[in-house]
Coordinates of C-alpha atoms in Angstrom, one line a residue:
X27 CA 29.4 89.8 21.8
X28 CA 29.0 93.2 20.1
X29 CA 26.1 93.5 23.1
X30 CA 29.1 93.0 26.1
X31 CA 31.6 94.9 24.0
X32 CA 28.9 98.2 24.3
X33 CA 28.1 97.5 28.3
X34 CA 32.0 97.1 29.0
X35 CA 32.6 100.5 27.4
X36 CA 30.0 102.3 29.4
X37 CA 31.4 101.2 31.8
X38 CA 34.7 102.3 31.2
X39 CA 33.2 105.7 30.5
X40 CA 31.6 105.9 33.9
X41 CA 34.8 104.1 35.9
X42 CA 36.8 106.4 34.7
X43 CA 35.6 109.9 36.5
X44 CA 38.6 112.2 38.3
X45 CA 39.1 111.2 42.1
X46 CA 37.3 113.1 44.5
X47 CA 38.7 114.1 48.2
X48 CA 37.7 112.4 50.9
X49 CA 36.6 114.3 54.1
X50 CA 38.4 113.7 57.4
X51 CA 36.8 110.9 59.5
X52 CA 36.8 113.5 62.4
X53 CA 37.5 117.3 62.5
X54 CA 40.4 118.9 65.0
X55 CA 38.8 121.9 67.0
X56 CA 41.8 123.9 69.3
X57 CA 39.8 122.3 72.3
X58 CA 43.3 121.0 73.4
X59 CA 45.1 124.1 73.0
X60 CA 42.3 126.3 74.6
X61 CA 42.1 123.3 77.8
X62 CA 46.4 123.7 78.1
X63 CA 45.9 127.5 78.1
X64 CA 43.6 127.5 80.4
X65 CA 45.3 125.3 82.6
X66 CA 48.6 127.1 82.2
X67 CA 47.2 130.4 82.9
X68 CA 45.5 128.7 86.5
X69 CA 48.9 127.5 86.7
X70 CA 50.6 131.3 86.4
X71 CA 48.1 132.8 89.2
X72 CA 48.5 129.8 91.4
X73 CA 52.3 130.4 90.9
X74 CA 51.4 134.3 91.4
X75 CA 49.5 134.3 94.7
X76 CA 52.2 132.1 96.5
X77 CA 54.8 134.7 95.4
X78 CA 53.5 137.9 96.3
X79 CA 52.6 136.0 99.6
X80 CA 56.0 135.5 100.3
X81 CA 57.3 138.7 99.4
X82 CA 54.3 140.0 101.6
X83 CA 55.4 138.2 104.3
X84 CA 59.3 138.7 104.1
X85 CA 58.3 142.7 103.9
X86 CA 60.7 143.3 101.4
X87 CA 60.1 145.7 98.3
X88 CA 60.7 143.7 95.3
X89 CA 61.3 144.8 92.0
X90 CA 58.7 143.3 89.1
X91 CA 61.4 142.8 86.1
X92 CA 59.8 143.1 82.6
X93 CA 60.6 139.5 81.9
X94 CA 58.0 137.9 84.5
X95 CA 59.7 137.6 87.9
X96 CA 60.7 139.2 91.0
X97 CA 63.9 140.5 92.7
X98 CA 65.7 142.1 95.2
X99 CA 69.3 143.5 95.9
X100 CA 70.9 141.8 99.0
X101 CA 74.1 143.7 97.6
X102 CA 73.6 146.7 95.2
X103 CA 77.2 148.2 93.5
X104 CA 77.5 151.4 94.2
X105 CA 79.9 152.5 91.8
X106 CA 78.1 153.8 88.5
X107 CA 81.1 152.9 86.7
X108 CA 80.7 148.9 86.9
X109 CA 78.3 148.0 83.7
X110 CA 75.7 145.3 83.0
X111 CA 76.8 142.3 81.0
X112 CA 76.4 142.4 76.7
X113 CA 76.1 139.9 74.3
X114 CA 79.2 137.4 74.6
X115 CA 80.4 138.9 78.4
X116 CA 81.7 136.1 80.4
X117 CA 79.8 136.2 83.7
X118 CA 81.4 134.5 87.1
X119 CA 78.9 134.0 89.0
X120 CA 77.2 131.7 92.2
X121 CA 73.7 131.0 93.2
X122 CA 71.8 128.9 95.1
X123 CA 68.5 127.4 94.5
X124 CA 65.1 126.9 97.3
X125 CA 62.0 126.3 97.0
X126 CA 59.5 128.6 97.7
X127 CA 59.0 127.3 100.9
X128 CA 63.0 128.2 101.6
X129 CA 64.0 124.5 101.4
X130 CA 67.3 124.2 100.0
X131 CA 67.5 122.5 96.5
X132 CA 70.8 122.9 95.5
X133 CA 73.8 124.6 97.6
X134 CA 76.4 127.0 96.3
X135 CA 78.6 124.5 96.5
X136 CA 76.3 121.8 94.9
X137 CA 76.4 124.3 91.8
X138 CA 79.9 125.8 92.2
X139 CA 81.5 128.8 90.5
X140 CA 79.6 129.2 87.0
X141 CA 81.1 131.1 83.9
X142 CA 78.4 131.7 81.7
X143 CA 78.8 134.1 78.1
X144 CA 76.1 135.8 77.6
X145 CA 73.4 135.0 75.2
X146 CA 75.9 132.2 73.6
X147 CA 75.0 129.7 76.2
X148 CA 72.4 127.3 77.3
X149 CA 70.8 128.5 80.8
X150 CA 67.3 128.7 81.8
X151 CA 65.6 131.8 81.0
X152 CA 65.3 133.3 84.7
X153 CA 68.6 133.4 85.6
X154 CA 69.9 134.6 82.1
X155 CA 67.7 137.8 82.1
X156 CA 68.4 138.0 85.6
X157 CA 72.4 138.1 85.1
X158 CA 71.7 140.9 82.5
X159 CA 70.0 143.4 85.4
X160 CA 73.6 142.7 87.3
X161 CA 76.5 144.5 87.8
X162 CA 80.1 142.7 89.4
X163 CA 79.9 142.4 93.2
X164 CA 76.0 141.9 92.9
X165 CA 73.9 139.9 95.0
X166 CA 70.3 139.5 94.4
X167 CA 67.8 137.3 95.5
X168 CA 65.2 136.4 92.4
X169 CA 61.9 134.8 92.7
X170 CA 61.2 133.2 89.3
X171 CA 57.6 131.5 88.4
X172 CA 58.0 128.1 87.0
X173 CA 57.9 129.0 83.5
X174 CA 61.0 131.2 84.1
X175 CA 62.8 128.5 85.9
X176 CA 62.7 124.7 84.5
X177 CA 59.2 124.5 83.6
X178 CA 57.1 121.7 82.8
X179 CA 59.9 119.1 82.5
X180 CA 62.1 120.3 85.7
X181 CA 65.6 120.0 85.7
X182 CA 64.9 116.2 86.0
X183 CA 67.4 115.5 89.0
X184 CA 66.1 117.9 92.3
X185 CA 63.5 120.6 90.3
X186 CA 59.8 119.0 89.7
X187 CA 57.5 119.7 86.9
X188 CA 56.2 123.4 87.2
X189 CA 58.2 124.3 90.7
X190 CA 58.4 128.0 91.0
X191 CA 62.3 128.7 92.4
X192 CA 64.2 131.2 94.2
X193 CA 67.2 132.0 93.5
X194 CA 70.2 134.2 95.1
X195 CA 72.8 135.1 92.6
X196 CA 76.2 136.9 93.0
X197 CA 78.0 138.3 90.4
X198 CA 82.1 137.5 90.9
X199 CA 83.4 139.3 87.5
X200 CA 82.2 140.5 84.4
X201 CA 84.5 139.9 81.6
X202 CA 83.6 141.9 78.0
X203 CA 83.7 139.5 74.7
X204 CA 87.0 141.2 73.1
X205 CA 88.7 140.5 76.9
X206 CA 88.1 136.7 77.1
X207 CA 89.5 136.1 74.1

Protein backbone atom coordinates (compact mmCIF):
# COMPACT_ATOMS: atom_id res chain seq x y z
CA UNK A 1 0.00 0.00 0.00
CA UNK A 2 2.60 2.55 1.23
CA UNK A 3 4.39 1.40 -2.41
CA UNK A 4 0.98 2.82 -4.50
CA UNK A 5 0.46 5.62 -2.04
CA UNK A 6 4.37 6.91 -3.22
CA UNK A 7 3.68 6.17 -7.26
CA UNK A 8 0.08 8.00 -6.97
CA UNK A 9 1.85 11.08 -5.56
CA UNK A 10 4.48 11.27 -8.28
CA UNK A 11 2.11 11.28 -10.14
CA UNK A 12 0.23 13.92 -8.84
CA UNK A 13 3.46 15.96 -8.77
CA UNK A 14 4.01 15.49 -12.43
CA UNK A 15 -0.02 15.85 -13.57
CA UNK A 16 -0.15 18.76 -12.10
CA UNK A 17 2.31 21.21 -14.39
CA UNK A 18 0.79 24.84 -15.58
CA UNK A 19 -1.09 24.50 -19.07
CA UNK A 20 0.80 25.25 -21.94
CA UNK A 21 -0.62 27.11 -25.27
CA UNK A 22 -1.47 25.32 -28.06
CA UNK A 23 -0.33 26.52 -31.54
CA UNK A 24 -2.84 27.25 -34.26
CA UNK A 25 -3.58 24.18 -36.46
CA UNK A 26 -2.89 26.51 -39.46
CA UNK A 27 -1.37 30.09 -39.68
CA UNK A 28 -3.43 33.11 -41.53
CA UNK A 29 -1.05 34.99 -44.13
CA UNK A 30 -2.92 38.38 -45.76
CA UNK A 31 -2.88 36.17 -49.03
CA UNK A 32 -6.71 37.02 -49.13
CA UNK A 33 -6.33 40.62 -48.58
CA UNK A 34 -3.29 40.99 -50.95
CA UNK A 35 -5.50 38.55 -53.85
CA UNK A 36 -8.82 41.27 -53.22
CA UNK A 37 -6.38 44.24 -53.56
CA UNK A 38 -5.06 43.04 -56.38
CA UNK A 39 -8.12 42.34 -57.94
CA UNK A 40 -9.75 45.58 -56.89
CA UNK A 41 -7.02 47.61 -58.23
CA UNK A 42 -7.41 45.50 -61.92
CA UNK A 43 -10.87 46.40 -61.29
CA UNK A 44 -10.15 50.48 -60.88
CA UNK A 45 -7.94 50.53 -64.22
CA UNK A 46 -10.41 48.42 -66.08
CA UNK A 47 -13.09 50.93 -64.76
CA UNK A 48 -10.28 53.76 -65.74
CA UNK A 49 -9.62 52.91 -69.40
CA UNK A 50 -13.38 52.69 -70.29
CA UNK A 51 -13.76 56.16 -68.84
CA UNK A 52 -11.22 58.20 -70.25
CA UNK A 53 -12.31 56.31 -73.52
CA UNK A 54 -15.57 57.81 -73.38
CA UNK A 55 -14.62 61.14 -72.45
CA UNK A 56 -12.06 60.72 -75.39
CA UNK A 57 -14.51 59.98 -77.58
CA UNK A 58 -17.30 62.54 -76.52
CA UNK A 59 -14.33 65.34 -76.86
CA UNK A 60 -15.37 66.95 -73.94
CA UNK A 61 -12.79 68.45 -71.23
CA UNK A 62 -13.67 66.87 -68.03
CA UNK A 63 -12.76 67.89 -64.79
CA UNK A 64 -10.85 65.11 -62.46
CA UNK A 65 -12.51 65.95 -58.94
CA UNK A 66 -10.27 65.09 -55.88
CA UNK A 67 -12.66 62.48 -54.76
CA UNK A 68 -12.10 59.87 -57.75
CA UNK A 69 -14.41 60.81 -60.60
CA UNK A 70 -15.08 62.89 -63.52
CA UNK A 71 -17.34 65.74 -64.50
CA UNK A 72 -18.57 68.27 -66.63
CA UNK A 73 -20.87 71.45 -66.60
CA UNK A 74 -23.87 71.07 -69.13
CA UNK A 75 -25.08 74.32 -67.17
CA UNK A 76 -22.50 76.38 -65.13
CA UNK A 77 -24.12 79.50 -62.76
CA UNK A 78 -22.87 82.40 -63.61
CA UNK A 79 -23.58 84.46 -60.88
CA UNK A 80 -20.64 84.35 -58.11
CA UNK A 81 -23.12 85.11 -55.68
CA UNK A 82 -25.03 81.55 -55.65
CA UNK A 83 -22.77 79.27 -53.00
CA UNK A 84 -22.04 75.55 -52.70
CA UNK A 85 -24.06 73.56 -50.26
CA UNK A 86 -22.65 73.10 -46.28
CA UNK A 87 -23.16 70.65 -43.75
CA UNK A 88 -27.12 70.31 -43.12
CA UNK A 89 -28.20 72.45 -46.67
CA UNK A 90 -31.16 70.94 -48.13
CA UNK A 91 -30.43 70.20 -51.77
CA UNK A 92 -33.36 69.87 -54.51
CA UNK A 93 -32.13 68.21 -56.94
CA UNK A 94 -32.72 65.56 -60.28
CA UNK A 95 -30.56 63.17 -62.01
CA UNK A 96 -30.55 60.51 -64.17
CA UNK A 97 -28.64 57.38 -64.16
CA UNK A 98 -26.83 55.31 -67.64
CA UNK A 99 -24.53 53.11 -68.02
CA UNK A 100 -21.45 53.77 -69.47
CA UNK A 101 -22.48 52.57 -72.65
CA UNK A 102 -25.44 55.55 -72.44
CA UNK A 103 -28.17 52.97 -71.73
CA UNK A 104 -30.61 54.41 -69.56
CA UNK A 105 -30.93 52.90 -66.01
CA UNK A 106 -33.08 54.94 -64.25
CA UNK A 107 -35.18 58.14 -65.77
CA UNK A 108 -35.61 61.42 -64.01
CA UNK A 109 -38.78 60.57 -63.56
CA UNK A 110 -38.00 56.98 -62.33
CA UNK A 111 -35.99 58.90 -59.47
CA UNK A 112 -38.15 62.06 -59.15
CA UNK A 113 -37.32 65.36 -57.36
CA UNK A 114 -34.82 64.42 -54.41
CA UNK A 115 -34.22 66.64 -51.23
CA UNK A 116 -31.16 65.54 -49.76
CA UNK A 117 -29.43 67.53 -46.38
CA UNK A 118 -26.21 67.48 -46.67
CA UNK A 119 -23.86 65.14 -44.91
CA UNK A 120 -27.02 64.03 -42.58
CA UNK A 121 -28.30 61.65 -45.06
CA UNK A 122 -27.68 58.35 -46.62
CA UNK A 123 -26.57 58.66 -50.48
CA UNK A 124 -23.87 57.03 -52.27
CA UNK A 125 -20.67 58.62 -52.10
CA UNK A 126 -20.46 59.95 -55.93
CA UNK A 127 -23.32 61.95 -56.01
CA UNK A 128 -22.90 63.37 -52.41
CA UNK A 129 -19.44 64.87 -53.13
CA UNK A 130 -20.66 65.64 -56.40
CA UNK A 131 -23.74 67.93 -54.99
CA UNK A 132 -21.00 69.66 -52.90
CA UNK A 133 -19.03 71.03 -56.20
CA UNK A 134 -22.76 72.56 -57.14
CA UNK A 135 -24.26 75.70 -57.17
CA UNK A 136 -28.50 76.24 -57.69
CA UNK A 137 -29.34 76.07 -61.39
CA UNK A 138 -26.43 73.49 -62.02
CA UNK A 139 -26.37 70.81 -64.37
CA UNK A 140 -23.51 68.51 -64.58
CA UNK A 141 -22.93 65.39 -66.11
CA UNK A 142 -20.57 63.04 -63.67
CA UNK A 143 -18.86 59.92 -64.61
CA UNK A 144 -18.31 58.01 -61.29
CA UNK A 145 -16.15 54.51 -61.13
CA UNK A 146 -17.95 51.77 -59.43
CA UNK A 147 -16.56 52.27 -56.13
CA UNK A 148 -18.01 55.88 -56.21
CA UNK A 149 -21.37 54.72 -57.26
CA UNK A 150 -23.03 51.34 -55.69
CA UNK A 151 -20.10 49.22 -55.57
CA UNK A 152 -19.72 45.68 -55.05
CA UNK A 153 -23.31 45.02 -53.96
CA UNK A 154 -25.18 47.41 -56.60
CA UNK A 155 -28.11 49.06 -55.76
CA UNK A 156 -29.73 45.52 -55.99
CA UNK A 157 -32.76 46.49 -58.24
CA UNK A 158 -31.24 47.93 -61.93
CA UNK A 159 -27.27 48.70 -60.77
CA UNK A 160 -24.95 45.29 -60.92
CA UNK A 161 -22.11 44.49 -58.79
CA UNK A 162 -19.06 46.89 -59.76
CA UNK A 163 -21.06 48.98 -62.68
CA UNK A 164 -19.25 52.21 -63.22
CA UNK A 165 -22.38 55.04 -63.67
CA UNK A 166 -23.04 58.25 -65.24
CA UNK A 167 -24.85 60.48 -63.84
CA UNK A 168 -26.44 64.07 -64.94
CA UNK A 169 -27.40 66.08 -61.90
CA UNK A 170 -29.27 69.43 -61.65
CA UNK A 171 -29.38 71.43 -58.81
CA UNK A 172 -33.26 72.99 -58.34
CA UNK A 173 -32.53 74.94 -54.85
CA UNK A 174 -30.17 75.19 -52.16
CA UNK A 175 -31.67 75.72 -48.90
CA UNK A 176 -29.01 76.63 -45.80
CA UNK A 177 -29.59 74.49 -42.33
CA UNK A 178 -31.02 77.58 -40.15
CA UNK A 179 -33.67 78.23 -43.42
CA UNK A 180 -35.27 74.73 -43.47
CA UNK A 181 -36.04 74.71 -40.12
Amino acid sequence: MNKFLTIALVFLVFACKTPEARRPVSVKTGSFIDASVERNKKLNAREKASIEKIMKQQNIDYIASESGFWYYYNNKAVIDTLKTPDFGDVVNYNYNVKSLDGNVIYTTEDIKTQSYAMDKEELFTGLREGLKLMKSGETVTFLFPSQKAYGYYGDENKIGSNMPLICEVTVNSITEENQSR
